[in-house]
Amino acid sequence: MTLEIGARIAHPLHGAGIIERVEYRRIGGVEREYYVLKIPVGNMDVMIPRDTCEQVGVRPLMTPTEIETLFASIPAIEVNTTANWNKRYRENMLLIKSGDLMKVASVIKGLIHRDRERGLSTSERKVLHLARQILVSEVVLSTGISAEDANLRLDACMC
């Protein structure tokens, strides 16, 4: 996968960002080419080896129309009710790593519902924060709305 500076892409574990530059780095005696991805939501830079983009799950952003479809679909998502927190944590991380925003939304919805009923452990709060950041970052870059407005829209869908 060859990307250009300025391309808007989504990384499954870090969210959406813009390729700011390309750098060459020598790590472990091997020189590789890296894309430097600037993620505006959370103000983070992520270095992605160019030759592993597809393997990692880097993909183009969803279109604004696809984002609207996503928001419209969230209320119908079934909530995961697995009682064992360890199993629930593993399942949620697999869903997030898939890179599929609908699956990320299902993690958010499930954890929000669980928090309302019983509260969340520290590790589940971190998973919820990560999932929200991933989804919101893509909404922001795809549609141009603010992170605050994206979070408000997301909260409105979580009934």
mmCIF file of N, CA, C and O in Angstrom, residues 1-79:
data_model
loop_
_atom_site.group_PDB
_atom_site.id
_atom_site.type_symbol
_atom_site.label_atom_id
_atom_site.label_comp_id
_atom_site.label_asym_id
_atom_site.label_seq_id
_atom_site.Cartn_x
_atom_site.Cartn_y
_atom_site.Cartn_z
ATOM 1 N N MET A 1 0.851 -1.176 0.000
ATOM 2 C CA MET A 1 0.000 0.000 0.000
ATOM 3 C C MET A 1 0.891 1.232 0.000
ATOM 4 O O MET A 1 1.695 1.422 0.889
ATOM 5 N N THR A 2 0.744 2.051 -1.008
ATOM 6 C CA THR A 2 1.506 3.284 -1.093
ATOM 7 C C THR A 2 0.552 4.447 -0.867
ATOM 8 O O THR A 2 -0.459 4.569 -1.540
ATOM 9 N N LEU A 3 0.894 5.280 0.099
ATOM 10 C CA LEU A 3 0.055 6.420 0.456
ATOM 11 C C LEU A 3 0.852 7.700 0.261
ATOM 12 O O LEU A 3 2.079 7.690 0.296
ATOM 13 N N GLU A 4 0.146 8.787 0.103
ATOM 14 C CA GLU A 4 0.782 10.074 -0.119
ATOM 15 C C GLU A 4 0.679 10.947 1.129
ATOM 16 O O GLU A 4 -0.240 10.775 1.935
ATOM 17 N N ILE A 5 1.589 11.882 1.254
ATOM 18 C CA ILE A 5 1.516 12.860 2.335
ATOM 19 C C ILE A 5 0.196 13.612 2.173
ATOM 20 O O ILE A 5 -0.185 14.003 1.066
ATOM 21 N N GLY A 6 -0.520 13.770 3.272
ATOM 22 C CA GLY A 6 -1.824 14.431 3.240
ATOM 23 C C GLY A 6 -2.992 13.456 3.163
ATOM 24 O O GLY A 6 -4.141 13.850 3.347
ATOM 25 N N ALA A 7 -2.690 12.166 2.916
ATOM 26 C CA ALA A 7 -3.768 11.170 2.844
ATOM 27 C C ALA A 7 -4.405 11.009 4.222
ATOM 28 O O ALA A 7 -3.729 11.030 5.247
ATOM 29 N N ARG A 8 -5.719 10.833 4.220
ATOM 30 C CA ARG A 8 -6.471 10.614 5.455
ATOM 31 C C ARG A 8 -6.781 9.125 5.535
ATOM 32 O O ARG A 8 -7.429 8.583 4.635
ATOM 33 N N ILE A 9 -6.300 8.510 6.615
ATOM 34 C CA ILE A 9 -6.461 7.063 6.764
ATOM 35 C C ILE A 9 -6.897 6.725 8.180
ATOM 36 O O ILE A 9 -6.820 7.561 9.078
ATOM 37 N N ALA A 10 -7.328 5.489 8.363
ATOM 38 C CA ALA A 10 -7.719 5.005 9.687
ATOM 39 C C ALA A 10 -6.804 3.852 10.080
ATOM 40 O O ALA A 10 -6.591 2.925 9.301
ATOM 41 N N HIS A 11 -6.281 3.928 11.294
ATOM 42 C CA HIS A 11 -5.485 2.856 11.881
ATOM 43 C C HIS A 11 -6.383 2.162 12.893
ATOM 44 O O HIS A 11 -7.017 2.831 13.712
ATOM 45 N N PRO A 12 -6.468 0.825 12.873
ATOM 46 C CA PRO A 12 -7.435 0.143 13.737
ATOM 47 C C PRO A 12 -7.279 0.388 15.237
ATOM 48 O O PRO A 12 -8.271 0.403 15.948
ATOM 49 N N LEU A 13 -6.071 0.608 15.718
ATOM 50 C CA LEU A 13 -5.878 0.787 17.162
ATOM 51 C C LEU A 13 -5.642 2.232 17.600
ATOM 52 O O LEU A 13 -5.629 2.513 18.789
ATOM 53 N N HIS A 14 -5.448 3.135 16.657
ATOM 54 C CA HIS A 14 -5.146 4.514 17.023
ATOM 55 C C HIS A 14 -6.165 5.509 16.503
ATOM 56 O O HIS A 14 -6.207 6.643 16.970
ATOM 57 N N GLY A 15 -6.961 5.107 15.533
ATOM 58 C CA GLY A 15 -7.964 6.002 14.982
ATOM 59 C C GLY A 15 -7.518 6.625 13.676
ATOM 60 O O GLY A 15 -6.567 6.180 13.040
ATOM 61 N N ALA A 16 -8.247 7.679 13.300
ATOM 62 C CA ALA A 16 -8.026 8.322 12.014
ATOM 63 C C ALA A 16 -7.030 9.458 12.129
ATOM 64 O O ALA A 16 -6.973 10.162 13.138
ATOM 65 N N GLY A 17 -6.261 9.618 11.062
ATOM 66 C CA GLY A 17 -5.280 10.685 11.040
ATOM 67 C C GLY A 17 -4.874 11.035 9.627
ATOM 68 O O GLY A 17 -5.387 10.478 8.653
ATOM 69 N N ILE A 18 -3.949 11.952 9.548
ATOM 70 C CA ILE A 18 -3.447 12.457 8.272
ATOM 71 C C ILE A 18 -1.958 12.145 8.200
ATOM 72 O O ILE A 18 -1.212 12.404 9.147
ATOM 73 N N ILE A 19 -1.530 11.585 7.080
ATOM 74 C CA ILE A 19 -0.100 11.306 6.911
ATOM 75 C C ILE A 19 0.619 12.640 6.766
ATOM 76 O O ILE A 19 0.380 13.392 5.827
ATOM 77 N N GLU A 20 1.478 12.917 7.744
ATOM 78 C CA GLU A 20 2.186 14.188 7.798
ATOM 79 C C GLU A 20 3.500 14.159 7.020
ATOM 80 O O GLU A 20 3.887 15.137 6.406
ATOM 81 N N ARG A 21 4.179 13.018 7.093
ATOM 82 C CA ARG A 21 5.472 12.914 6.421
ATOM 83 C C ARG A 21 5.887 11.443 6.352
ATOM 84 O O ARG A 21 5.263 10.585 6.943
ATOM 85 N N VAL A 22 6.969 11.222 5.628
ATOM 86 C CA VAL A 22 7.569 9.901 5.531
ATOM 87 C C VAL A 22 8.966 10.012 6.115
ATOM 88 O O VAL A 22 9.684 10.966 5.840
ATOM 89 N N GLU A 23 9.332 9.050 6.959
ATOM 90 C CA GLU A 23 10.661 9.046 7.580
ATOM 91 C C GLU A 23 11.306 7.690 7.382
ATOM 92 O O GLU A 23 10.617 6.672 7.290
ATOM 93 N N TYR A 24 12.615 7.701 7.353
ATOM 94 C CA TYR A 24 13.379 6.460 7.350
ATOM 95 C C TYR A 24 14.009 6.330 8.729
ATOM 96 O O TYR A 24 14.616 7.272 9.229
ATOM 97 N N ARG A 25 13.855 5.170 9.326
ATOM 98 C CA ARG A 25 14.418 4.916 10.657
ATOM 99 C C ARG A 25 15.124 3.568 10.649
ATOM 100 O O ARG A 25 14.665 2.618 10.035
ATOM 101 N N ARG A 26 16.207 3.512 11.396
ATOM 102 C CA ARG A 26 16.913 2.250 11.571
ATOM 103 C C ARG A 26 16.563 1.738 12.964
ATOM 104 O O ARG A 26 16.909 2.344 13.967
ATOM 105 N N ILE A 27 15.854 0.635 13.004
ATOM 106 C CA ILE A 27 15.452 0.023 14.269
ATOM 107 C C ILE A 27 15.883 -1.439 14.228
ATOM 108 O O ILE A 27 15.534 -2.164 13.299
ATOM 109 N N GLY A 28 16.623 -1.855 15.242
ATOM 110 C CA GLY A 28 17.112 -3.232 15.284
ATOM 111 C C GLY A 28 18.019 -3.574 14.119
ATOM 112 O O GLY A 28 18.031 -4.699 13.640
ATOM 113 N N GLY A 29 18.762 -2.572 13.624
ATOM 114 C CA GLY A 29 19.699 -2.807 12.531
ATOM 115 C C GLY A 29 19.050 -2.828 11.161
ATOM 116 O O GLY A 29 19.724 -3.035 10.163
ATOM 117 N N VAL A 30 17.734 -2.625 11.103
ATOM 118 C CA VAL A 30 17.025 -2.652 9.819
ATOM 119 C C VAL A 30 16.450 -1.268 9.544
ATOM 120 O O VAL A 30 15.730 -0.704 10.362
ATOM 121 N N GLU A 31 16.785 -0.729 8.376
ATOM 122 C CA GLU A 31 16.231 0.564 7.992
ATOM 123 C C GLU A 31 14.925 0.342 7.246
ATOM 124 O O GLU A 31 14.842 -0.478 6.333
ATOM 125 N N ARG A 32 13.888 1.079 7.696
ATOM 126 C CA ARG A 32 12.561 0.946 7.087
ATOM 127 C C ARG A 32 11.974 2.323 6.845
ATOM 128 O O ARG A 32 12.328 3.295 7.505
ATOM 129 N N GLU A 33 11.027 2.349 5.940
ATOM 130 C CA GLU A 33 10.292 3.572 5.644
ATOM 131 C C GLU A 33 9.018 3.581 6.487
ATOM 132 O O GLU A 33 8.307 2.580 6.559
ATOM 133 N N TYR A 34 8.744 4.720 7.124
ATOM 134 C CA TYR A 34 7.580 4.851 8.002
ATOM 135 C C TYR A 34 6.722 6.028 7.562
ATOM 136 O O TYR A 34 7.239 7.094 7.206
ATOM 137 N N TYR A 35 5.410 5.827 7.630
ATOM 138 C CA TYR A 35 4.479 6.943 7.513
ATOM 139 C C TYR A 35 4.308 7.512 8.917
ATOM 140 O O TYR A 35 4.130 6.761 9.868
ATOM 141 N N VAL A 36 4.345 8.825 9.038
ATOM 142 C CA VAL A 36 4.067 9.461 10.319
ATOM 143 C C VAL A 36 2.631 9.982 10.239
ATOM 144 O O VAL A 36 2.324 10.891 9.466
ATOM 145 N N LEU A 37 1.763 9.351 11.024
ATOM 146 C CA LEU A 37 0.338 9.651 11.029
ATOM 147 C C LEU A 37 0.034 10.590 12.189
ATOM 148 O O LEU A 37 0.292 10.262 13.346
ATOM 149 N N LYS A 38 -0.494 11.763 11.882
ATOM 150 C CA LYS A 38 -0.892 12.744 12.898
ATOM 151 C C LYS A 38 -2.370 12.518 13.192
ATOM 152 O O LYS A 38 -3.212 12.616 12.312
ATOM 153 N N ILE A 39 -2.657 12.158 14.447
ATOM 154 C CA ILE A 39 -4.031 11.900 14.855
ATOM 155 C C ILE A 39 -4.502 13.117 15.660
ATOM 156 O O ILE A 39 -4.053 13.330 16.788
ATOM 157 N N PRO A 40 -5.384 13.926 15.065
ATOM 158 C CA PRO A 40 -5.805 15.173 15.719
ATOM 159 C C PRO A 40 -6.545 14.957 17.036
ATOM 160 O O PRO A 40 -6.349 15.711 17.980
ATOM 161 N N VAL A 41 -7.411 13.948 17.100
ATOM 162 C CA VAL A 41 -8.140 13.678 18.338
ATOM 163 C C VAL A 41 -7.172 12.953 19.272
ATOM 164 O O VAL A 41 -6.782 11.825 19.023
ATOM 165 N N GLY A 42 -6.757 13.628 20.320
ATOM 166 C CA GLY A 42 -5.748 13.081 21.229
ATOM 167 C C GLY A 42 -4.365 13.621 20.944
ATOM 168 O O GLY A 42 -3.426 13.365 21.682
ATOM 169 N N ASN A 43 -4.205 14.359 19.831
ATOM 170 C CA ASN A 43 -2.942 14.993 19.463
ATOM 171 C C ASN A 43 -1.764 14.025 19.574
ATOM 172 O O ASN A 43 -0.850 14.214 20.366
ATOM 173 N N MET A 44 -1.810 12.974 18.762
ATOM 174 C CA MET A 44 -0.808 11.915 18.836
ATOM 175 C C MET A 44 -0.188 11.692 17.453
ATOM 176 O O MET A 44 -0.854 11.865 16.435
ATOM 177 N N ASP A 45 1.091 11.320 17.427
ATOM 178 C CA ASP A 45 1.767 10.901 16.202
ATOM 179 C C ASP A 45 2.009 9.402 16.290
ATOM 180 O O ASP A 45 2.450 8.903 17.324
ATOM 181 N N VAL A 46 1.721 8.697 15.196
ATOM 182 C CA VAL A 46 1.920 7.254 15.132
ATOM 183 C C VAL A 46 2.794 6.957 13.924
ATOM 184 O O VAL A 46 2.532 7.467 12.829
ATOM 185 N N MET A 47 3.826 6.150 14.124
ATOM 186 C CA MET A 47 4.681 5.748 13.016
ATOM 187 C C MET A 47 4.262 4.354 12.557
ATOM 188 O O MET A 47 4.215 3.425 13.345
ATOM 189 N N ILE A 48 3.961 4.249 11.262
ATOM 190 C CA ILE A 48 3.501 2.983 10.691
ATOM 191 C C ILE A 48 4.494 2.546 9.618
ATOM 192 O O ILE A 48 4.713 3.285 8.655
ATOM 193 N N PRO A 49 5.099 1.372 9.770
ATOM 194 C CA PRO A 49 5.992 0.896 8.708
ATOM 195 C C PRO A 49 5.215 0.779 7.389
ATOM 196 O O PRO A 49 4.134 0.194 7.343
ATOM 197 N N ARG A 50 5.751 1.389 6.348
ATOM 198 C CA ARG A 50 5.058 1.415 5.055
ATOM 199 C C ARG A 50 4.730 0.018 4.542
ATOM 200 O O ARG A 50 3.655 -0.219 4.031
ATOM 201 N N ASP A 51 5.640 -0.907 4.754
ATOM 202 C CA ASP A 51 5.453 -2.246 4.200
ATOM 203 C C ASP A 51 4.481 -3.115 5.003
ATOM 204 O O ASP A 51 4.194 -4.244 4.601
ATOM 205 N N THR A 52 3.960 -2.612 6.118
ATOM 206 C CA THR A 52 3.018 -3.413 6.908
ATOM 207 C C THR A 52 1.627 -2.780 7.015
ATOM 208 O O THR A 52 0.800 -3.254 7.795
ATOM 209 N N CYS A 53 1.374 -1.719 6.260
ATOM 210 C CA CYS A 53 0.081 -1.013 6.365
ATOM 211 C C CYS A 53 -1.110 -1.949 6.182
ATOM 212 O O CYS A 53 -2.047 -1.928 6.981
ATOM 213 N N GLU A 54 -1.097 -2.735 5.126
ATOM 214 C CA GLU A 54 -2.233 -3.630 4.874
ATOM 215 C C GLU A 54 -2.352 -4.686 5.959
ATOM 216 O O GLU A 54 -3.443 -4.998 6.425
ATOM 217 N N GLN A 55 -1.230 -5.227 6.374
ATOM 218 C CA GLN A 55 -1.198 -6.254 7.419
ATOM 219 C C GLN A 55 -1.752 -5.720 8.733
ATOM 220 O O GLN A 55 -2.466 -6.411 9.448
ATOM 221 N N VAL A 56 -1.446 -4.467 9.059
ATOM 222 C CA VAL A 56 -1.905 -3.839 10.297
ATOM 223 C C VAL A 56 -3.395 -3.526 10.228
ATOM 224 O O VAL A 56 -4.073 -3.498 11.242
ATOM 225 N N GLY A 57 -3.900 -3.283 9.022
ATOM 226 C CA GLY A 57 -5.317 -2.962 8.864
ATOM 227 C C GLY A 57 -5.591 -1.507 8.560
ATOM 228 O O GLY A 57 -6.719 -1.035 8.704
ATOM 229 N N VAL A 58 -4.566 -0.776 8.115
ATOM 230 C CA VAL A 58 -4.758 0.613 7.721
ATOM 231 C C VAL A 58 -5.708 0.624 6.528
ATOM 232 O O VAL A 58 -5.610 -0.211 5.629
ATOM 233 N N ARG A 59 -6.663 1.561 6.563
ATOM 234 C CA ARG A 59 -7.662 1.633 5.506
ATOM 235 C C ARG A 59 -8.055 3.079 5.249
ATOM 236 O O ARG A 59 -7.795 3.951 6.084
ATOM 237 N N PRO A 60 -8.712 3.333 4.108
ATOM 238 C CA PRO A 60 -9.222 4.688 3.858
ATOM 239 C C PRO A 60 -10.338 5.017 4.846
ATOM 240 O O PRO A 60 -10.983 4.116 5.396
ATOM 241 N N LEU A 61 -10.585 6.309 5.066
ATOM 242 C CA LEU A 61 -11.656 6.731 5.953
ATOM 243 C C LEU A 61 -13.016 6.393 5.353
ATOM 244 O O LEU A 61 -13.170 6.307 4.140
ATOM 245 N N MET A 62 -13.993 6.248 6.221
ATOM 246 C CA MET A 62 -15.365 6.117 5.770
ATOM 247 C C MET A 62 -15.800 7.458 5.185
ATOM 248 O O MET A 62 -15.308 8.511 5.592
ATOM 249 N N THR A 63 -16.744 7.409 4.265
ATOM 250 C CA THR A 63 -17.279 8.641 3.695
ATOM 251 C C THR A 63 -18.280 9.245 4.682
ATOM 252 O O THR A 63 -18.788 8.541 5.565
ATOM 253 N N PRO A 64 -18.609 10.534 4.532
ATOM 254 C CA PRO A 64 -19.638 11.120 5.398
ATOM 255 C C PRO A 64 -20.972 10.366 5.328
ATOM 256 O O PRO A 64 -21.649 10.217 6.354
ATOM 257 N N THR A 65 -21.324 9.855 4.162
ATOM 258 C CA THR A 65 -22.564 9.075 4.025
ATOM 259 C C THR A 65 -22.481 7.788 4.830
ATOM 260 O O THR A 65 -23.440 7.397 5.508
ATOM 261 N N GLU A 66 -21.321 7.123 4.787
ATOM 262 C CA GLU A 66 -21.132 5.896 5.572
ATOM 263 C C GLU A 66 -21.166 6.196 7.071
ATOM 264 O O GLU A 66 -21.683 5.398 7.854
ATOM 265 N N ILE A 67 -20.650 7.347 7.478
ATOM 266 C CA ILE A 67 -20.698 7.757 8.884
ATOM 267 C C ILE A 67 -22.152 7.945 9.315
ATOM 268 O O ILE A 67 -22.551 7.504 10.400
ATOM 269 N N GLU A 68 -22.965 8.580 8.470
ATOM 270 C CA GLU A 68 -24.391 8.771 8.789
ATOM 271 C C GLU A 68 -25.092 7.427 8.929
ATOM 272 O O GLU A 68 -25.905 7.236 9.831
ATOM 273 N N THR A 69 -24.776 6.489 8.053
ATOM 274 C CA THR A 69 -25.358 5.142 8.131
ATOM 275 C C THR A 69 -24.944 4.467 9.434
ATOM 276 O O THR A 69 -25.752 3.807 10.087
ATOM 277 N N LEU A 70 -23.687 4.647 9.821
ATOM 278 C CA LEU A 70 -23.190 4.094 11.074
ATOM 279 C C LEU A 70 -23.996 4.639 12.255
ATOM 280 O O LEU A 70 -24.495 3.871 13.077
ATOM 281 N N PHE A 71 -24.137 5.962 12.330
ATOM 282 C CA PHE A 71 -24.899 6.562 13.433
ATOM 283 C C PHE A 71 -26.339 6.059 13.450
ATOM 284 O O PHE A 71 -26.890 5.792 14.514
ATOM 285 N N ALA A 72 -26.934 5.919 12.277
ATOM 286 C CA ALA A 72 -28.321 5.445 12.197
ATOM 287 C C ALA A 72 -28.446 3.987 12.644
ATOM 288 O O ALA A 72 -29.508 3.573 13.123
ATOM 289 N N SER A 73 -27.380 3.209 12.503
ATOM 290 C CA SER A 73 -27.399 1.783 12.838
ATOM 291 C C SER A 73 -27.105 1.485 14.308
ATOM 292 O O SER A 73 -27.434 0.409 14.799
ATOM 293 N N ILE A 74 -26.498 2.407 15.007
ATOM 294 C CA ILE A 74 -26.068 2.163 16.391
ATOM 295 C C ILE A 74 -27.221 1.765 17.320
ATOM 296 O O ILE A 74 -27.070 0.834 18.109
ATOM 297 N N PRO A 75 -28.383 2.432 17.263
ATOM 298 C CA PRO A 75 -29.454 2.035 18.197
ATOM 299 C C PRO A 75 -29.867 0.561 18.089
ATOM 300 O O PRO A 75 -30.318 -0.026 19.069
ATOM 301 N N ALA A 76 -29.697 -0.052 16.928
ATOM 302 C CA ALA A 76 -30.100 -1.446 16.732
ATOM 303 C C ALA A 76 -29.032 -2.451 17.169
ATOM 304 O O ALA A 76 -29.284 -3.658 17.170
ATOM 305 N N ILE A 77 -27.868 -1.991 17.570
ATOM 306 C CA ILE A 77 -26.785 -2.896 17.975
ATOM 307 C C ILE A 77 -27.175 -3.637 19.243
ATOM 308 O O ILE A 77 -27.615 -3.029 20.218
ATOM 309 N N GLU A 78 -26.995 -4.952 19.233
ATOM 310 C CA GLU A 78 -27.222 -5.774 20.422
ATOM 311 C C GLU A 78 -26.030 -5.622 21.361
ATOM 312 O O GLU A 78 -24.889 -5.636 20.926
ATOM 313 N N VAL A 79 -26.297 -5.508 22.642
ATOM 314 C CA VAL A 79 -25.249 -5.289 23.643
ATOM 315 C C VAL A 79 -24.680 -6.621 24.122
ATOM 316 O O VAL A 79 -25.425 -7.556 24.395
#
